Coordinates of C-alpha atoms in Angstrom, one line a residue:
X25 CA 13.8 1.0 5.6
X26 CA 12.2 -2.4 5.7
X27 CA 7.9 -2.3 5.4
X28 CA 6.4 -4.4 7.7
X29 CA 3.8 -7.6 6.3
X30 CA 1.4 -5.0 7.0
X31 CA 2.4 -3.0 4.0
X32 CA 3.6 -6.2 1.9
X33 CA 0.7 -8.2 1.9
X34 CA -2.4 -5.5 1.6
X35 CA -0.1 -3.5 -1.3
X36 CA -0.6 -7.1 -2.8
X37 CA -4.3 -7.6 -1.7
X38 CA -5.4 -4.2 -2.8
X39 CA -3.6 -4.6 -6.3
X40 CA -5.4 -7.5 -6.7
X41 CA -8.6 -5.4 -6.2
X42 CA -7.4 -3.4 -9.2
X43 CA -6.8 -5.9 -11.3
X44 CA -10.5 -7.1 -10.9
X45 CA -11.4 -3.0 -10.9
X46 CA -15.3 -3.3 -12.5
X47 CA -15.5 -7.0 -12.9
X48 CA -17.3 -8.0 -9.2
X49 CA -16.1 -7.9 -5.2
X50 CA -12.7 -10.9 -5.0
X51 CA -13.0 -13.4 -2.2
X52 CA -10.4 -13.1 0.9
X53 CA -9.7 -16.7 -0.2
X54 CA -9.2 -15.4 -3.6
X55 CA -6.9 -13.1 -2.5
X56 CA -5.2 -15.5 0.1
X57 CA -4.4 -18.5 -2.1
X58 CA -2.8 -16.3 -4.5
X59 CA -0.5 -14.9 -2.4
X60 CA -0.3 -17.3 0.3
X61 CA -1.7 -14.8 3.1
X62 CA -3.4 -16.2 6.3
X63 CA -7.7 -14.5 5.5
X64 CA -8.1 -13.4 8.7
X65 CA -4.4 -11.4 8.4
X66 CA -6.4 -9.9 5.2
X67 CA -9.4 -9.5 7.1
X68 CA -7.4 -7.1 9.3
X69 CA -5.5 -5.8 6.8
X70 CA -9.2 -4.6 4.7
X71 CA -10.3 -3.4 8.1
X72 CA -7.9 -0.3 7.9
X73 CA -8.3 0.1 4.0
X74 CA -12.0 0.1 4.5
X75 CA -12.1 2.6 7.7
X76 CA -10.1 4.6 5.2
X77 CA -12.7 4.2 2.3
X78 CA -10.5 2.2 -0.1
X79 CA -12.8 -0.7 -0.2
X80 CA -16.2 -1.7 0.2
X81 CA -17.5 -5.6 0.7
X82 CA -20.3 -7.1 -0.9
X83 CA -22.3 -10.1 1.5
X84 CA -23.5 -12.7 0.2
X85 CA -22.0 -16.3 -1.5
X86 CA -20.9 -14.0 -4.2
X87 CA -19.9 -11.4 -1.8
X88 CA -16.0 -10.3 -1.3
X89 CA -14.2 -7.3 -1.3
X90 CA -14.0 -4.3 -4.2
X91 CA -12.3 -0.8 -4.6
X92 CA -14.5 1.9 -3.3
X93 CA -12.4 4.1 -5.1
X94 CA -10.7 4.0 -9.6
X95 CA -7.3 2.6 -9.2
X96 CA -5.9 5.8 -10.5
X97 CA -7.3 7.5 -6.9
X98 CA -5.7 5.4 -5.4
X99 CA -1.8 5.5 -4.2
X100 CA 0.9 3.3 -3.0
X101 CA 1.9 6.1 -0.6
X102 CA -2.4 6.6 0.6
X103 CA -2.5 2.3 1.8
X104 CA 1.4 2.0 3.2
X105 CA 0.3 5.2 5.0
X106 CA -3.1 3.6 6.0
X107 CA -1.2 0.0 7.5
X108 CA 2.2 1.2 8.4
X109 CA 1.7 4.4 9.5
X110 CA 4.0 7.6 8.9
X111 CA 7.0 6.6 6.3
X112 CA 10.4 7.4 7.8
X113 CA 14.0 7.1 7.8
X114 CA 14.9 8.3 10.9
X115 CA 13.4 8.8 14.2
X116 CA 14.6 12.2 14.6
X117 CA 13.2 13.4 11.4
X118 CA 9.9 13.0 13.2
X119 CA 10.3 15.0 16.2
X120 CA 9.2 18.3 15.9
X121 CA 12.3 19.9 17.6
X122 CA 15.6 17.7 18.0
X123 CA 18.1 19.2 20.5
X124 CA 21.2 18.3 17.8
X125 CA 19.6 19.2 14.8
X126 CA 22.1 22.0 14.7
X127 CA 24.7 19.8 14.2
X128 CA 23.3 16.9 12.6
X129 CA 25.2 16.4 9.4
X130 CA 23.1 13.0 8.6
X131 CA 19.8 14.7 9.2
X132 CA 20.3 16.5 5.8
X133 CA 20.3 12.9 4.2
X134 CA 18.0 11.0 5.8
X135 CA 15.3 14.2 5.2
X136 CA 16.1 13.7 1.7
X137 CA 16.0 10.1 1.7
X138 CA 12.1 10.7 3.1
X139 CA 11.6 13.6 0.8
X140 CA 12.5 10.3 -2.3
X141 CA 10.9 8.2 -0.4
X142 CA 7.6 9.9 -0.2
X143 CA 8.2 11.6 -3.5
X144 CA 7.8 7.8 -5.6
X145 CA 5.1 5.9 -3.2
X146 CA 3.1 9.7 -3.5
X147 CA 3.0 9.6 -7.7
X148 CA 2.6 5.7 -8.4
X149 CA -1.2 4.6 -8.2
X150 CA -2.8 1.2 -8.2
X151 CA -3.5 2.0 -11.9
X152 CA -0.1 3.1 -12.5
X153 CA 1.4 -0.6 -11.5
X154 CA -1.4 -2.5 -13.3
X155 CA -0.2 -1.0 -16.4
X156 CA 3.6 -2.0 -15.1
X157 CA 2.3 -5.5 -14.1
X158 CA 1.0 -5.7 -18.4
X159 CA 4.6 -3.9 -19.7
X160 CA 6.4 -7.0 -17.0
X161 CA 4.1 -10.2 -18.4
X162 CA 4.8 -8.7 -22.2
X163 CA 8.4 -8.9 -22.3
X164 CA 8.0 -12.6 -20.7

């Protein structure tokens, strides 16, 4: 399973908002420059994240984007599903009924992989990412 640029870039961008949580809005230009992501692409990603209530916008010269919720209230899974759709390891897992389900040995494995992925992304918040980053920076 490979995430598209939507998921990868969107997670980086919203994490930047988490890094600046409580410090005011962050401009698209700042995020664009830091992660080398086009501003227009960031606008598209942020429009989706704003629509579901994860981020807010502030207009004006000192405006930009900021988290609408605390970093500990937003999980990686919430962000990825908003931008990517459902995370799955195989198309057959998403189907209600699979004609080969009773004889398919790999379906059980795909379900276990998918459950493991969901367990990880649903239990890591932006606040957890922030703490992990602090640990990494202290170790350097």
